Amino acid sequence: MVLSDDALTLLRSSIRSVWALELLLLLRRTPGRDWSKADLVRELRGSDVVVQEALGGFLGAGLVMALADGCHRYHPAAPILDQWVEEIAQAYATRPSAIIREIFAAPGNKVQIFADSFRFRLND
């Protein structure tokens, strides 16, 4: 794999979709900017629900901070988190299909769970 074990764990646990990864990378590219949910929806042409879900995951992982006015900003709780996000960003830039496969292979990924429901089992 193109990622360290720690970066891979961060990817699998906190980035649930390619869209969420794009959102995180946008926030990272603009570290001094405070983003409202409406700005993020507009910028990435997403939905409010998807933005809210992604931001919730990022907050839980310590990658962004929520401001009193409801805006969010990229602000990793520890420098190592930013290093892992940088590792993910570089891998996504050079080997996007590998990163996309890891996102969809993550345990608990809704797309993977849905796809697995159609698999035939030998004992069935």
Coordinates of C-alpha atoms in Angstrom, one line a residue:
M1 CA 0.0 0.0 0.0
V2 CA 1.1 3.5 -0.6
L3 CA 0.3 4.7 2.9
S4 CA 1.8 4.2 6.3
D5 CA -0.3 2.1 8.7
D6 CA -1.3 5.3 10.7
A7 CA -2.3 7.2 7.6
L8 CA -4.3 4.2 6.4
T9 CA -6.1 3.9 9.7
L10 CA -7.0 7.6 9.5
L11 CA -8.3 7.2 6.0
R12 CA -10.4 4.2 6.8
S13 CA -11.8 5.6 10.0
S14 CA -12.5 9.2 9.2
I15 CA -12.9 9.6 5.5
R16 CA -16.0 7.8 4.4
S17 CA -16.2 8.8 0.7
V18 CA -14.2 10.3 -2.1
W19 CA -16.3 13.4 -1.7
A20 CA -15.4 13.6 2.0
L21 CA -11.7 13.3 1.0
E22 CA -12.1 16.2 -1.5
L23 CA -13.7 18.2 1.2
L24 CA -10.9 17.6 3.6
L25 CA -8.3 18.4 1.0
L26 CA -10.1 21.7 0.2
L27 CA -10.1 22.6 3.9
R28 CA -6.4 21.7 4.1
R29 CA -5.5 23.9 1.1
T30 CA -7.1 26.9 2.8
P31 CA -6.0 26.5 6.4
G32 CA -6.7 30.2 7.4
R33 CA -10.2 30.3 6.0
D34 CA -13.3 29.8 8.0
W35 CA -15.9 27.8 5.9
S36 CA -19.6 27.9 6.5
K37 CA -21.5 24.8 5.6
A38 CA -23.3 26.7 2.9
D39 CA -19.9 27.7 1.4
L40 CA -18.7 24.1 1.4
V41 CA -21.9 22.9 -0.2
R42 CA -21.6 25.5 -2.9
E43 CA -17.9 25.1 -3.5
L44 CA -18.0 21.3 -3.9
R45 CA -21.6 21.1 -5.2
G46 CA -22.6 18.7 -2.4
S47 CA -25.5 18.4 -0.1
D48 CA -25.9 19.8 3.4
V49 CA -26.3 16.3 4.8
V50 CA -23.1 15.1 3.2
V51 CA -21.2 18.1 4.4
Q52 CA -22.5 17.8 7.9
E53 CA -21.6 14.1 8.0
A54 CA -18.1 14.6 6.7
L55 CA -17.4 17.5 9.1
G56 CA -18.7 15.4 12.0
G57 CA -16.2 12.7 11.1
F58 CA -13.4 15.3 10.8
L59 CA -14.3 16.9 14.1
G60 CA -14.2 13.5 15.8
A61 CA -10.8 12.7 14.3
G62 CA -9.4 16.1 15.4
L63 CA -8.8 17.3 11.9
V64 CA -11.0 20.4 11.9
M65 CA -12.3 22.8 14.5
A66 CA -15.8 24.2 14.8
L67 CA -16.0 27.9 15.4
A68 CA -18.7 29.7 17.5
D69 CA -20.4 31.1 14.3
G70 CA -20.9 27.6 12.9
C71 CA -18.0 27.8 10.5
H72 CA -15.2 25.2 10.3
R73 CA -11.5 25.4 9.7
Y74 CA -8.8 22.9 9.0
H75 CA -6.9 22.7 12.3
P76 CA -5.4 19.3 13.2
A77 CA -5.3 18.7 16.9
A78 CA -1.7 17.4 16.6
P79 CA 1.0 17.9 13.9
I80 CA 1.1 14.2 13.2
L81 CA -2.5 14.3 11.9
D82 CA -1.5 16.9 9.3
Q83 CA 1.4 14.6 8.3
W84 CA -1.0 11.7 7.8
V85 CA -3.4 13.9 5.8
E86 CA -0.4 15.1 3.7
E87 CA 0.5 11.4 3.1
I88 CA -3.1 10.7 2.0
A89 CA -3.1 13.8 -0.3
Q90 CA 0.1 12.8 -2.0
A91 CA -1.0 9.3 -2.5
Y92 CA -4.4 10.5 -3.8
A93 CA -2.6 12.8 -6.3
T94 CA -0.3 10.0 -7.6
R95 CA -2.4 6.9 -7.1
P96 CA -6.0 7.9 -6.8
S97 CA -7.4 4.5 -7.6
A98 CA -5.5 2.9 -4.7
I99 CA -6.9 5.5 -2.3
I100 CA -10.4 5.2 -3.6
R101 CA -10.2 1.4 -3.2
E102 CA -9.1 1.8 0.4
I103 CA -12.0 4.2 1.1
F104 CA -14.6 1.7 -0.3
A105 CA -12.9 -1.2 1.4
A106 CA -13.1 0.4 4.9
P107 CA -15.1 -1.6 7.4
G108 CA -18.5 0.0 7.8
N109 CA -18.5 1.7 4.4
K110 CA -22.2 1.8 3.4
V111 CA -21.4 1.1 -0.3
Q112 CA -19.3 -1.9 0.6
I113 CA -22.0 -3.2 3.0
F114 CA -24.6 -2.8 0.2
A115 CA -22.4 -4.6 -2.3
D116 CA -21.7 -7.4 0.1
S117 CA -25.3 -8.0 0.6
F118 CA -25.4 -9.4 -3.0
R119 CA -22.6 -11.8 -2.6
F120 CA -23.3 -15.5 -2.8
R121 CA -22.0 -17.5 0.1
L122 CA -20.9 -21.1 -0.3
N123 CA -23.1 -22.2 2.7
D124 CA -26.3 -20.5 1.3

